[in-house]
PDB file of C-alpha atoms and ligand atoms in Angstrom:
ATOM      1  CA  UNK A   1     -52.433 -20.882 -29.158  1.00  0.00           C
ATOM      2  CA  UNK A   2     -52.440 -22.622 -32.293  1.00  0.00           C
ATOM      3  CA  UNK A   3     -52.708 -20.369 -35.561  1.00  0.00           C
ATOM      4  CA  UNK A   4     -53.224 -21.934 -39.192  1.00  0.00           C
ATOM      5  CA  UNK A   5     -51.780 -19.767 -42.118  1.00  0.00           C
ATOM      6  CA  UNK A   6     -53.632 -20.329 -45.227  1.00  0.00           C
ATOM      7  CA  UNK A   7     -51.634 -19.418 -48.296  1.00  0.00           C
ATOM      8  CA  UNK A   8     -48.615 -19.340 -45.657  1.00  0.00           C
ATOM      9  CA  UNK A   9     -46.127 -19.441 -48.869  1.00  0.00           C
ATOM     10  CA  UNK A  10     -47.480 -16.089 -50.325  1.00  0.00           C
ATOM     11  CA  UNK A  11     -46.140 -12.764 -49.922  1.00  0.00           C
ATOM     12  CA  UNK A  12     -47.758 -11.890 -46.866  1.00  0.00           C
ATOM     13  CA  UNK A  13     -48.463 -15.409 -45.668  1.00  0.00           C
ATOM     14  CA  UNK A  14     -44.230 -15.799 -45.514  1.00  0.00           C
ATOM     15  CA  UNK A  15     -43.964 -12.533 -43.368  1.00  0.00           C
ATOM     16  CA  UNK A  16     -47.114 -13.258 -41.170  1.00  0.00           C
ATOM     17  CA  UNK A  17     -45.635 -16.732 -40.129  1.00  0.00           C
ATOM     18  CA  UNK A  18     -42.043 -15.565 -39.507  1.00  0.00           C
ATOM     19  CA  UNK A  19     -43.542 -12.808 -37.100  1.00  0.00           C
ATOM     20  CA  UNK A  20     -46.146 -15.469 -35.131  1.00  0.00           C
ATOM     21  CA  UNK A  21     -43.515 -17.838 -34.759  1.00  0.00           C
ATOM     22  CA  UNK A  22     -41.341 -14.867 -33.801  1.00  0.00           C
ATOM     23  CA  UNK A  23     -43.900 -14.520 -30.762  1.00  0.00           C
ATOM     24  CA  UNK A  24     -43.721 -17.889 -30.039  1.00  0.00           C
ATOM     25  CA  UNK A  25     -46.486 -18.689 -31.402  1.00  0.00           C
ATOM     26  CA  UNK A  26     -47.430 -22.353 -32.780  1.00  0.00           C
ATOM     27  CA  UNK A  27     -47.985 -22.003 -36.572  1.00  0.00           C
ATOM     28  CA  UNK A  28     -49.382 -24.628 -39.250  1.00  0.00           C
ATOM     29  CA  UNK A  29     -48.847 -23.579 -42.289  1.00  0.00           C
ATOM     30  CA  UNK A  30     -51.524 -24.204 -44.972  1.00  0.00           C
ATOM     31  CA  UNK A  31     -51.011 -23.771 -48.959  1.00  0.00           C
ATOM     32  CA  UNK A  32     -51.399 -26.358 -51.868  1.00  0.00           C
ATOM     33  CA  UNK A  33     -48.005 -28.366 -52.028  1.00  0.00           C
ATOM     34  CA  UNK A  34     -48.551 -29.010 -47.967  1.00  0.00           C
ATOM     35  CA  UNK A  35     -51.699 -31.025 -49.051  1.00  0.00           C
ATOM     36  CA  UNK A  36     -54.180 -28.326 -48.289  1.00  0.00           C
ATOM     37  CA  UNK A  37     -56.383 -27.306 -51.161  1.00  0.00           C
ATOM     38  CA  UNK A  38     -58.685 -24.533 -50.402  1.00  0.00           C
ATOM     39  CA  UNK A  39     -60.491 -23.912 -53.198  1.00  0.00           C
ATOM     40  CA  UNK A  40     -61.119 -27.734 -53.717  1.00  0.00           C
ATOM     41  CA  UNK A  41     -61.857 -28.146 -50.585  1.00  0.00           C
ATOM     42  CA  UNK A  42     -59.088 -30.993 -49.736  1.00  0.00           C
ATOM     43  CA  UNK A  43     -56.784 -31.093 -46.695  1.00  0.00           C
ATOM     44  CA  UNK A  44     -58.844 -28.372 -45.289  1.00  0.00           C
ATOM     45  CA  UNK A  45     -60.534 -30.855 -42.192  1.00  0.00           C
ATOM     46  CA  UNK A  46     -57.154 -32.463 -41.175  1.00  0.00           C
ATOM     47  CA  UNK A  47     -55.142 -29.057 -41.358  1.00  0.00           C
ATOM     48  CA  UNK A  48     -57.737 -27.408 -39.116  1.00  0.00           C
ATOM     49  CA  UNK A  49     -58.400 -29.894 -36.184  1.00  0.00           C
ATOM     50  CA  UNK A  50     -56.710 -28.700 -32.972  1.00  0.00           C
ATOM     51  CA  UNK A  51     -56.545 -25.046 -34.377  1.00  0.00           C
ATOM     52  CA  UNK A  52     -57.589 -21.989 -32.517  1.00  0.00           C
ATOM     53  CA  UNK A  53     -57.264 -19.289 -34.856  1.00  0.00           C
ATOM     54  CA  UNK A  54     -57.147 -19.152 -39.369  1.00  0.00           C
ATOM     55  CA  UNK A  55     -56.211 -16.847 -40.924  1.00  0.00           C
ATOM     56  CA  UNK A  56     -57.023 -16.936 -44.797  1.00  0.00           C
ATOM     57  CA  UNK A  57     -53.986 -15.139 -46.960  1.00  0.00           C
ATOM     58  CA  UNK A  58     -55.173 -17.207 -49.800  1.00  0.00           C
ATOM     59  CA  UNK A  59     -54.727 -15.825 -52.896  1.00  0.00           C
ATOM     60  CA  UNK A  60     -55.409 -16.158 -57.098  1.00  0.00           C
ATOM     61  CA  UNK A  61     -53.872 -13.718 -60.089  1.00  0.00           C
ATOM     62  CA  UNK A  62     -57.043 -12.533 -62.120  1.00  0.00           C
ATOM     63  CA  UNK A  63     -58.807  -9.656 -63.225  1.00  0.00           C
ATOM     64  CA  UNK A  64     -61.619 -11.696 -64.171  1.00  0.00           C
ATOM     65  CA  UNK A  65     -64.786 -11.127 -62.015  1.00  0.00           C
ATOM     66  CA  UNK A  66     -65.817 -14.390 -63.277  1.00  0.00           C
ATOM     67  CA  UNK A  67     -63.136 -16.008 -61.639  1.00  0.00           C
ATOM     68  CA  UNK A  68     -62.650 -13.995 -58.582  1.00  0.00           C
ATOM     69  CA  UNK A  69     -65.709 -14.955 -57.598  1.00  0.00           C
ATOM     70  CA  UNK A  70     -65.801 -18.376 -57.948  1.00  0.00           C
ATOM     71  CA  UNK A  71     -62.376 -18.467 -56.557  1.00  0.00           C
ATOM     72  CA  UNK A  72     -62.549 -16.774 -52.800  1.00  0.00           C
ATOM     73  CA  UNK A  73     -66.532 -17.095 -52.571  1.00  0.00           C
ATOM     74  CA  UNK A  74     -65.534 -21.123 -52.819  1.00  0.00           C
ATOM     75  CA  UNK A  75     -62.253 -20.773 -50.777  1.00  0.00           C
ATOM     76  CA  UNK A  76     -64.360 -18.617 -48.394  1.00  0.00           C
ATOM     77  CA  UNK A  77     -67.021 -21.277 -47.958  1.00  0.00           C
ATOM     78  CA  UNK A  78     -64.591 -24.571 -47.124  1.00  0.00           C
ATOM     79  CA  UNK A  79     -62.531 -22.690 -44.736  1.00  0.00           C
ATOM     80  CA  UNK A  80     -65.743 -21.414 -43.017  1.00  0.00           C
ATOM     81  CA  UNK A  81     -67.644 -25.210 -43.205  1.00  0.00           C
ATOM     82  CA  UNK A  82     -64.171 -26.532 -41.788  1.00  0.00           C
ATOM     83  CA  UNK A  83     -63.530 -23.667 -39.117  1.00  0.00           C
ATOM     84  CA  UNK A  84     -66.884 -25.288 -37.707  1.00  0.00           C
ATOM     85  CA  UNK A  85     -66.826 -28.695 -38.124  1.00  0.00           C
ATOM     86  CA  UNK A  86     -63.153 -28.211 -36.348  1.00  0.00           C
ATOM     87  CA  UNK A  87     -64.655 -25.918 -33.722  1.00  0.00           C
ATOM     88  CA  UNK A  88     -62.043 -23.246 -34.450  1.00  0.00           C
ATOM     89  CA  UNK A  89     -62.288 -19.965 -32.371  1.00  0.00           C
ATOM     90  CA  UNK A  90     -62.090 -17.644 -34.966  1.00  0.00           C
ATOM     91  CA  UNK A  91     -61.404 -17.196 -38.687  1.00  0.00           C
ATOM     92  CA  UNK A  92     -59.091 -13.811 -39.770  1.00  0.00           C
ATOM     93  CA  UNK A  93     -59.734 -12.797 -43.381  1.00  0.00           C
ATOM     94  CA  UNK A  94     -57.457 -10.513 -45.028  1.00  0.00           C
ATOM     95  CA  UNK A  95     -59.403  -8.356 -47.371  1.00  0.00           C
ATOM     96  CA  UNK A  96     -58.653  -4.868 -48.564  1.00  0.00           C
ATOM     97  CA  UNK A  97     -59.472  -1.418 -47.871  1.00  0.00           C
ATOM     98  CA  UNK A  98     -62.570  -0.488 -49.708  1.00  0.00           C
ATOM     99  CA  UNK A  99     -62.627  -3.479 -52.285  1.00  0.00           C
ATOM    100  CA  UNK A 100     -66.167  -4.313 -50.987  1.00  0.00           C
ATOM    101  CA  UNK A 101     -67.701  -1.340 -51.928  1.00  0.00           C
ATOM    102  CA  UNK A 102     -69.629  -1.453 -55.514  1.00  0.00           C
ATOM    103  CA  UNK A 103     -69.118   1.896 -55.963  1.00  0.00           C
ATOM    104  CA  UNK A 104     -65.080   1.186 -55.834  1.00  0.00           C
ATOM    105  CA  UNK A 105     -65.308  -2.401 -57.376  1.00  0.00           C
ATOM    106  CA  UNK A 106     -67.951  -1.939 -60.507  1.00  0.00           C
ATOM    107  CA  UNK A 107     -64.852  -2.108 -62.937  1.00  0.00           C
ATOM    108  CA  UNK A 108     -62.464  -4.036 -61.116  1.00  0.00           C
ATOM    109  CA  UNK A 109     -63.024  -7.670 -60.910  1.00  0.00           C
ATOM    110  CA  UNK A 110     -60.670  -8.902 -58.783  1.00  0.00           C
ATOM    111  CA  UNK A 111     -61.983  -6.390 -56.448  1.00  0.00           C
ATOM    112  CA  UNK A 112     -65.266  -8.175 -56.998  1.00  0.00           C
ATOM    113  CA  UNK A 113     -63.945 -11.169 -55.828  1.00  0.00           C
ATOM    114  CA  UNK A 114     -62.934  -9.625 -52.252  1.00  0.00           C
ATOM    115  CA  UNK A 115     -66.444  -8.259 -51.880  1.00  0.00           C
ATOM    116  CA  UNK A 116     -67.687 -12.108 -52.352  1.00  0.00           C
ATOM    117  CA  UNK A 117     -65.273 -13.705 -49.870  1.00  0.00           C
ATOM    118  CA  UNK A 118     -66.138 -10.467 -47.265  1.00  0.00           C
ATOM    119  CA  UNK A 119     -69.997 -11.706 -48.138  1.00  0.00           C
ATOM    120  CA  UNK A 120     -69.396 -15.537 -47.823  1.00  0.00           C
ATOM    121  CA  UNK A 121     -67.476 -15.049 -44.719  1.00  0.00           C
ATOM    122  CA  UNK A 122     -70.242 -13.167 -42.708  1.00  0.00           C
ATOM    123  CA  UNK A 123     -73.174 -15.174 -44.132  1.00  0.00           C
ATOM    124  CA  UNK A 124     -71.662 -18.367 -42.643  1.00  0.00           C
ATOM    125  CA  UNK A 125     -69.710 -17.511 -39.721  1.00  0.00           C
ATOM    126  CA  UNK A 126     -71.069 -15.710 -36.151  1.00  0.00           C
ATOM    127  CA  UNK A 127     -69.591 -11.656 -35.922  1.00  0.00           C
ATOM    128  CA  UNK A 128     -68.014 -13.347 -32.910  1.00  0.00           C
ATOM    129  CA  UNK A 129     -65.923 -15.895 -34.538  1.00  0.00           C
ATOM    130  CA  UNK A 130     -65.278 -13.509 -37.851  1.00  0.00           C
ATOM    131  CA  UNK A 131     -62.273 -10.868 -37.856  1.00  0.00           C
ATOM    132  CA  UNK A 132     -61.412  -8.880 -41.281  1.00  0.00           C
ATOM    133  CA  UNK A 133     -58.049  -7.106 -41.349  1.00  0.00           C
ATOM    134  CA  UNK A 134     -58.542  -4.978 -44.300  1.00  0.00           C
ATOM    135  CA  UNK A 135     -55.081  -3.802 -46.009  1.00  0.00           C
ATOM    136  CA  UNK A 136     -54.243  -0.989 -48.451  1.00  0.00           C
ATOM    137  CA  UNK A 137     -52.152  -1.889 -50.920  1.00  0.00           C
ATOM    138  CA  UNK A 138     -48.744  -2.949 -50.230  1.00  0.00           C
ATOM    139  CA  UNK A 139     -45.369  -1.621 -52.378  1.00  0.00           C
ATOM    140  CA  UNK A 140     -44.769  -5.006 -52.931  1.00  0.00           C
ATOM    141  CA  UNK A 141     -47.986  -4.749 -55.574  1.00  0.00           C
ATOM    142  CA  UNK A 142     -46.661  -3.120 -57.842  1.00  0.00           C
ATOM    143  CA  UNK A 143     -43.406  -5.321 -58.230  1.00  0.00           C
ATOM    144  CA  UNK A 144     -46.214  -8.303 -58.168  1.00  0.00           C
ATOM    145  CA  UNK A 145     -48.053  -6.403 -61.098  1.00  0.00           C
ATOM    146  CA  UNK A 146     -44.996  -5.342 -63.396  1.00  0.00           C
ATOM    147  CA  UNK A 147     -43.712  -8.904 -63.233  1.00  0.00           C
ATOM    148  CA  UNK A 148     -47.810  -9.971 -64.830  1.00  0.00           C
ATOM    149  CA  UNK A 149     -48.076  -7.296 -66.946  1.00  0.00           C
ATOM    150  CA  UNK A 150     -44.677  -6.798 -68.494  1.00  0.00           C
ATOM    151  CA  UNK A 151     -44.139  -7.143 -72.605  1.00  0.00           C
ATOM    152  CA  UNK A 152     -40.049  -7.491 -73.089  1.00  0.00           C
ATOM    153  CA  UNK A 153     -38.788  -4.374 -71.195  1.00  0.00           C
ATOM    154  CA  UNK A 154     -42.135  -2.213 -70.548  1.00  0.00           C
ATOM    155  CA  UNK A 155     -44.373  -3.243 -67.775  1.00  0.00           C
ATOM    156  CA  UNK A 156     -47.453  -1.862 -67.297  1.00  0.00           C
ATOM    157  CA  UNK A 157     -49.068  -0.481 -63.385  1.00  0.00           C
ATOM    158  CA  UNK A 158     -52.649   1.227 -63.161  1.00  0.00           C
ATOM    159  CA  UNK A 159     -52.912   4.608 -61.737  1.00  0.00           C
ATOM    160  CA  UNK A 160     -53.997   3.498 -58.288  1.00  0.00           C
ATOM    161  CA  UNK A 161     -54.281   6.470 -55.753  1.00  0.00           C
ATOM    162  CA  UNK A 162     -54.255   4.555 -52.429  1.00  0.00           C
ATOM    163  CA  UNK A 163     -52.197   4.856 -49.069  1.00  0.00           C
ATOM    164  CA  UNK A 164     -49.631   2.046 -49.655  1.00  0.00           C
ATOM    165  CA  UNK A 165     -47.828   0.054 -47.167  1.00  0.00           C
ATOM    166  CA  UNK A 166     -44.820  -2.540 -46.803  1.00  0.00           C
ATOM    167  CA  UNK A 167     -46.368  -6.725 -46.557  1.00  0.00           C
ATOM    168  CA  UNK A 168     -43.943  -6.686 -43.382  1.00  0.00           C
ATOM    169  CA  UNK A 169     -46.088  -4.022 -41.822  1.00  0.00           C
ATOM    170  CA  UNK A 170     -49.264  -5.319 -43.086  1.00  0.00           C
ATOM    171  CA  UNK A 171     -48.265  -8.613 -41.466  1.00  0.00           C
ATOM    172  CA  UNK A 172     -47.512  -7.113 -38.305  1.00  0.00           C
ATOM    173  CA  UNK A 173     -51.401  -5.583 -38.091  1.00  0.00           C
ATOM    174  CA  UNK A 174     -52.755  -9.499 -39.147  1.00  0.00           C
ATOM    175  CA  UNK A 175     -50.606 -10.598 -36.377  1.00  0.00           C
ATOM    176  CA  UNK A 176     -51.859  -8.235 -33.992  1.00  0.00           C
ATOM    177  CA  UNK A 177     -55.450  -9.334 -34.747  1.00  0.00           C
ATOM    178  CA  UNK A 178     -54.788 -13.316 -34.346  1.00  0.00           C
ATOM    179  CA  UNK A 179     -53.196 -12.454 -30.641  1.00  0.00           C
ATOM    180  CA  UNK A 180     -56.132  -9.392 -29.706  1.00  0.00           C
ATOM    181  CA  UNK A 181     -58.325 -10.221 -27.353  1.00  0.00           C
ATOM    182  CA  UNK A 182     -60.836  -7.984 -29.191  1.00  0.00           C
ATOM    183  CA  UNK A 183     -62.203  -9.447 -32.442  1.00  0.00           C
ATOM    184  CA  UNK A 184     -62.902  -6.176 -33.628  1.00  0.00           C
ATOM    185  CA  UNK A 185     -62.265  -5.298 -37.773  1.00  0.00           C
ATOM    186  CA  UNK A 186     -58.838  -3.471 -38.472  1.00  0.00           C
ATOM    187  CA  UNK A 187     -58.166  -1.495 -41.158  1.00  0.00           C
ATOM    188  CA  UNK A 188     -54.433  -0.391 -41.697  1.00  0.00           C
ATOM    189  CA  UNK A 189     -52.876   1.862 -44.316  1.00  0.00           C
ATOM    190  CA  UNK A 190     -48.458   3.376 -44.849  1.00  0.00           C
ATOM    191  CA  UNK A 191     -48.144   6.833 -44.039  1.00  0.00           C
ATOM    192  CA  UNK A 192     -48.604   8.524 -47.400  1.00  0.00           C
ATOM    193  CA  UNK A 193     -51.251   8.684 -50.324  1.00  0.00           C
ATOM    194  CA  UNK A 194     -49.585   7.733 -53.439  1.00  0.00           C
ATOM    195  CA  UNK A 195     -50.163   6.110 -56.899  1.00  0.00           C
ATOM    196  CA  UNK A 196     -49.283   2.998 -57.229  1.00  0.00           C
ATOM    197  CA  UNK A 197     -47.807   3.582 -61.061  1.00  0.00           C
ATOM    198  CA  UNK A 198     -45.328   6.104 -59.738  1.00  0.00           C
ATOM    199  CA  UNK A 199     -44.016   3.252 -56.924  1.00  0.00           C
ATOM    200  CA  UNK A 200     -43.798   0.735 -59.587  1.00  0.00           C
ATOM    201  CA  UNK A 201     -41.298   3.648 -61.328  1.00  0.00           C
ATOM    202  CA  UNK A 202     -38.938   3.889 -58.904  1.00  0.00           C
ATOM    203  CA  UNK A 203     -38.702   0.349 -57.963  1.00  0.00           C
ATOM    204  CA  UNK A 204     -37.823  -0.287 -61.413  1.00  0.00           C
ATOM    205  CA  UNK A 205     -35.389   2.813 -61.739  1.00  0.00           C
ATOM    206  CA  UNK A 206     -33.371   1.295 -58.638  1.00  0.00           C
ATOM    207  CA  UNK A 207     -33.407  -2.265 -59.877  1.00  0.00           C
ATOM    208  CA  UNK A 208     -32.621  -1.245 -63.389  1.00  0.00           C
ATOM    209  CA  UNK A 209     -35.551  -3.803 -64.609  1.00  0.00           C
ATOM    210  CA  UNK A 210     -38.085  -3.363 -66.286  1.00  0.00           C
ATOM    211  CA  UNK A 211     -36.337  -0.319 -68.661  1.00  0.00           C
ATOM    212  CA  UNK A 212     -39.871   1.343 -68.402  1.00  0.00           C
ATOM    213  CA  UNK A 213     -42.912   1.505 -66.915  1.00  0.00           C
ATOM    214  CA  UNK A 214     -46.350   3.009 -67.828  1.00  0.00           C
ATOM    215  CA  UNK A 215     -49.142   3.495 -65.712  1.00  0.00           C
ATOM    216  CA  UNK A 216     -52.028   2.809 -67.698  1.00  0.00           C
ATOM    217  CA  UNK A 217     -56.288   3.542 -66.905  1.00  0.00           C
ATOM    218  CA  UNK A 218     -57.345   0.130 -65.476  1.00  0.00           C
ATOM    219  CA  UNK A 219     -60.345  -0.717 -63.072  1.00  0.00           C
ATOM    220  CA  UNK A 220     -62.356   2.388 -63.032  1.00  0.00           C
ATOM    221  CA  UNK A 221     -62.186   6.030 -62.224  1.00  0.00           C
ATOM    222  CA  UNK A 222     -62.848   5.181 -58.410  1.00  0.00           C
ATOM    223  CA  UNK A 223     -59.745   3.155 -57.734  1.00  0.00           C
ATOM    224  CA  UNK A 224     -57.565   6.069 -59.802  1.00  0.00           C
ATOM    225  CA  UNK A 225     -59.730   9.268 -58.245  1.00  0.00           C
ATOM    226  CA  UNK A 226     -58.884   7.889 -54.198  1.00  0.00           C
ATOM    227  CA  UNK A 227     -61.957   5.550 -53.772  1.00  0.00           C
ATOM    228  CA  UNK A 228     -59.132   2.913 -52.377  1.00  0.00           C
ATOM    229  CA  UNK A 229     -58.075   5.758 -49.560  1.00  0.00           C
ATOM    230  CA  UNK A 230     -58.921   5.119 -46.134  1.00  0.00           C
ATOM    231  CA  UNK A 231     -60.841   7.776 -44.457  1.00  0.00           C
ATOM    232  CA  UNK A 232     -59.896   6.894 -40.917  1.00  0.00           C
ATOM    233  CA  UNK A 233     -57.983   3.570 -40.517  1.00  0.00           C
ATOM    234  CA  UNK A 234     -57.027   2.057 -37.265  1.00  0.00           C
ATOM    235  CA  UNK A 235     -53.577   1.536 -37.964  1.00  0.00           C
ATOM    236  CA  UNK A 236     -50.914   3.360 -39.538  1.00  0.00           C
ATOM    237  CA  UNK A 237     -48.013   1.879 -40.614  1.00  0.00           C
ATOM    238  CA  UNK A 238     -44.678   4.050 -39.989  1.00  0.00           C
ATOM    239  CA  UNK A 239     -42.640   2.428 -42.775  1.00  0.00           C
ATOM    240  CA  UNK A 240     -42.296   5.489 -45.848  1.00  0.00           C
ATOM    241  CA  UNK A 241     -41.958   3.811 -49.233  1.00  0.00           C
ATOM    242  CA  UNK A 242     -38.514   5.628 -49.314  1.00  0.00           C
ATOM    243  CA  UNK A 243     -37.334   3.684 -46.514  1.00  0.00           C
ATOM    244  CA  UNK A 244     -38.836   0.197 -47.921  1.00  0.00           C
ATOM    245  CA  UNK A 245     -36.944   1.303 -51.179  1.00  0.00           C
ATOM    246  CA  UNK A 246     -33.503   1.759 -49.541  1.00  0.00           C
ATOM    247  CA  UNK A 247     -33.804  -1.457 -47.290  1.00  0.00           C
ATOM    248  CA  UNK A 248     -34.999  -3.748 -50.574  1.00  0.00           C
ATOM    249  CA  UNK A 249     -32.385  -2.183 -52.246  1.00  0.00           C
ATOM    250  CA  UNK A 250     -29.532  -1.696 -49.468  1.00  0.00           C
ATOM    251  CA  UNK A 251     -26.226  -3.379 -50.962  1.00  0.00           C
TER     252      UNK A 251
HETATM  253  N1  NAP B   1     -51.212  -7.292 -52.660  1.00  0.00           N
HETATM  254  C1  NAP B   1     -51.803  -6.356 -51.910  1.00  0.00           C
HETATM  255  O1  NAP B   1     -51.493  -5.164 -52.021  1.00  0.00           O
HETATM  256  C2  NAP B   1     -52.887  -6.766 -50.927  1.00  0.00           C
HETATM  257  C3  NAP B   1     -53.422  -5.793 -50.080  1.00  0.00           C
HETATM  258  C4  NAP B   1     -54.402  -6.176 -49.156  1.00  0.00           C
HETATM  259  C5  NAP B   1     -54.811  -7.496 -49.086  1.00  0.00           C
HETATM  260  N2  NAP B   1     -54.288  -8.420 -49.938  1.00  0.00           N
HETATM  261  C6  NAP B   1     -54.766  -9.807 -49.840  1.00  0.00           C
HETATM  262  O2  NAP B   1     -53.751 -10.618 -49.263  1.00  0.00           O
HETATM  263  C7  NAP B   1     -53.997 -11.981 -49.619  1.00  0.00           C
HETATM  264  C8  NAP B   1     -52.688 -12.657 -49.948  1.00  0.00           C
HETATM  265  O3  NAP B   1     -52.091 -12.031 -51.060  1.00  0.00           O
HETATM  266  P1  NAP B   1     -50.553 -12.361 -51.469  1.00  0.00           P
HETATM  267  O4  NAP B   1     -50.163 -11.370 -52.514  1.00  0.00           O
HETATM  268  O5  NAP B   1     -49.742 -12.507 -50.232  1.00  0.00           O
HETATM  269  O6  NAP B   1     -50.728 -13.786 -52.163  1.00  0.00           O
HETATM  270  P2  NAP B   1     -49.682 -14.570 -53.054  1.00  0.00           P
HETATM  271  O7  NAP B   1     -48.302 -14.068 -52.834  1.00  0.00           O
HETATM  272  O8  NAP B   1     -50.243 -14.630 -54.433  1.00  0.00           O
HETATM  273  O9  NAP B   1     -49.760 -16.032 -52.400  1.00  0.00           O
HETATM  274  C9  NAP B   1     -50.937 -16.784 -52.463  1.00  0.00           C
HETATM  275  C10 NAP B   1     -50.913 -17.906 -51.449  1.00  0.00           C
HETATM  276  O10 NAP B   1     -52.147 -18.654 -51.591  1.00  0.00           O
HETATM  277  C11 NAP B   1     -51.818 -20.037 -51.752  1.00  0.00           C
HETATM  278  N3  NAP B   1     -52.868 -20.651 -52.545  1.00  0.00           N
HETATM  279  C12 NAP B   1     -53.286 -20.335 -53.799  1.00  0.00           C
HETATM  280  N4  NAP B   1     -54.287 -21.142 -54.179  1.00  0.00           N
HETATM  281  C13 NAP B   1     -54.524 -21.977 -53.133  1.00  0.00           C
HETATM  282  C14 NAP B   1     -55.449 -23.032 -52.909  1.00  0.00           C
HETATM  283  N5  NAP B   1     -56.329 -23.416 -53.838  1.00  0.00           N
HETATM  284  N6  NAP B   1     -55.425 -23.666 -51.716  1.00  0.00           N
HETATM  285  C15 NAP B   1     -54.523 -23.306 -50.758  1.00  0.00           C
HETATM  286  N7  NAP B   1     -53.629 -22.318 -50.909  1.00  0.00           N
HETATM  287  C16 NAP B   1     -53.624 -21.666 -52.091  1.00  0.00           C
HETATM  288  C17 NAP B   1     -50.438 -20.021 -52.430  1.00  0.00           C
HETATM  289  O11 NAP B   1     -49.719 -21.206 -52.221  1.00  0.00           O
HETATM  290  P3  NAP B   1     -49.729 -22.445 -53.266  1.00  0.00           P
HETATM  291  O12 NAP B   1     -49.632 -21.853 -54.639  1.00  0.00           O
HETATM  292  O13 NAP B   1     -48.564 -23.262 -52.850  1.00  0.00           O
HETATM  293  O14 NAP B   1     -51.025 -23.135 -53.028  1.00  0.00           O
HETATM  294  C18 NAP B   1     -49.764 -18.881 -51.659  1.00  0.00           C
HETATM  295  O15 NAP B   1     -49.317 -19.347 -50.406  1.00  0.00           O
HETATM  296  C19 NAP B   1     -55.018 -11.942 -50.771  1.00  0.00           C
HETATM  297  O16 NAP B   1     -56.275 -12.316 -50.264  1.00  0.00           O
HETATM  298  C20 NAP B   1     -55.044 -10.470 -51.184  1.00  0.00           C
HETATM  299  O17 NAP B   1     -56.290 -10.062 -51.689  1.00  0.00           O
HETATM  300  C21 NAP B   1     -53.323  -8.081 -50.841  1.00  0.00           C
END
């Protein structure tokens, strides 16, 4: 089996490749400074010929709908138009828990953009050739959003009540959907319902940086009131953000 990782230098794309390899599993992987442009469209035919299985880990930093939109509906188009034209099994896209759903999304534009590349993806590909492996949020997100929305030493999280897990375990689910036999949807959540402003607190009381954090009202009372939490998802991850703490943080 050959699997392309698109966006294979991100945070989960890094973990998802060290785990297929780790199965022995042939990996390509797929980001701008390998040649492959997604969102323009360029590399995208040569990277996918002689590939069974893609899995888009793509990824842009916005809260703009504007741009969200643009940005995965295009990315979601090319990798569809060259998963045909390359006769590729199946496409995996790796969407989140929830962010599809107007009801969750109305405020939050990058959530907006999800909900477009979930729509492009199942307008132009068969249900048989089209997997989503829909996340909660990882820990790791609120490290990614003190380090964007930081101002000397405060940094700034939104209340987010979700059910977080680590990218390691979230990779582990992705690469149990490239090897399933099934191309059923996944949806995996941690073990616990948290907010995601109190994680981005005690990250940054263990590392010492930033001095403080706030969580701030951002995106709509649905993501802070537990529109983001998973009624029944088919995996749960086992890793507690406790023990992801101590291991980021273990001497
Ligand atoms: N963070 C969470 O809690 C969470 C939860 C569930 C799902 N997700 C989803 O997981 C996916 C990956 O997120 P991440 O945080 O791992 O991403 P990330 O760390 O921001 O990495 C983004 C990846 O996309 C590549 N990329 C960006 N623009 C590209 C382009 N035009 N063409 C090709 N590659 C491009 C980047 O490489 P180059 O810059 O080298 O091109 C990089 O490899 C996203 O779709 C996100 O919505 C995230």
């Amino acid at each position: 089996m050959k699997v392309v990782v698109l966006g294979a230098s991100g945070e989960i794309g890094t973990e998802l490749v060290k785990r297929l390899r780790g199965q022995g599993i042939e990996v390509s992987e797929a980001h701008r400074s390998t040649g492959v442009d997604a969102y323009a469209g360029t590399g995208l035919d040569a990277a996918l010929t002689g590939a069974d299985v893609v899995v888009d880990c793509v990824n842009v930093t916005t809260t703009s709908a504007r741009k969200a939109v643009d940005f995965f509906g295009t990315v979601a188009r090319n990798v569809s138009a060259a998963a045909t034209t390359a006769g590729v099994r199946r496409v995996v896209c790796l969407s989140i828990i929830n962010a599809a759903d107007p009801a969750v999304n109305a405020k939050f534009g990058y959530y907006q953009g999800k909900a477009e590349q979930e729509r492009v993806y199942a307008e132009t590909l068969p249900g048989h050739r089209l997997t989503f492996v829909r996340s909660a949020q990882w820990y790791e997100l609120a490290r990614q959003m003190m380090s964007s929305l930081r101002l000397g030493p405060v940094a700034a999280v939104p209340h987010m009540r979700c059910r977080p897990l680590s990218a390691a375990d979230a990779a582990a689910a992705l690469a149990d959907a490239v090897t399933a036999e099934s191309n059923d949807d996944v949806e995996v959540a941690g073990p616990d319902v948290l907010d995601l402003a109190d994680i981005g607190k005690a990250i940054a009381q263990r590392s010492g940086s930033p001095r403080w954090v706030v969580g701030i009202r951002f995106g709509g009372a649905a993501v802070r009131d537990g529109g983001l939490v998973p009624e029944r998802p088919n995996v749960v991850a086992t890793t507690t953000f406790d023990q992801w703490l101590d291991a980021e943080f273990a001497a």
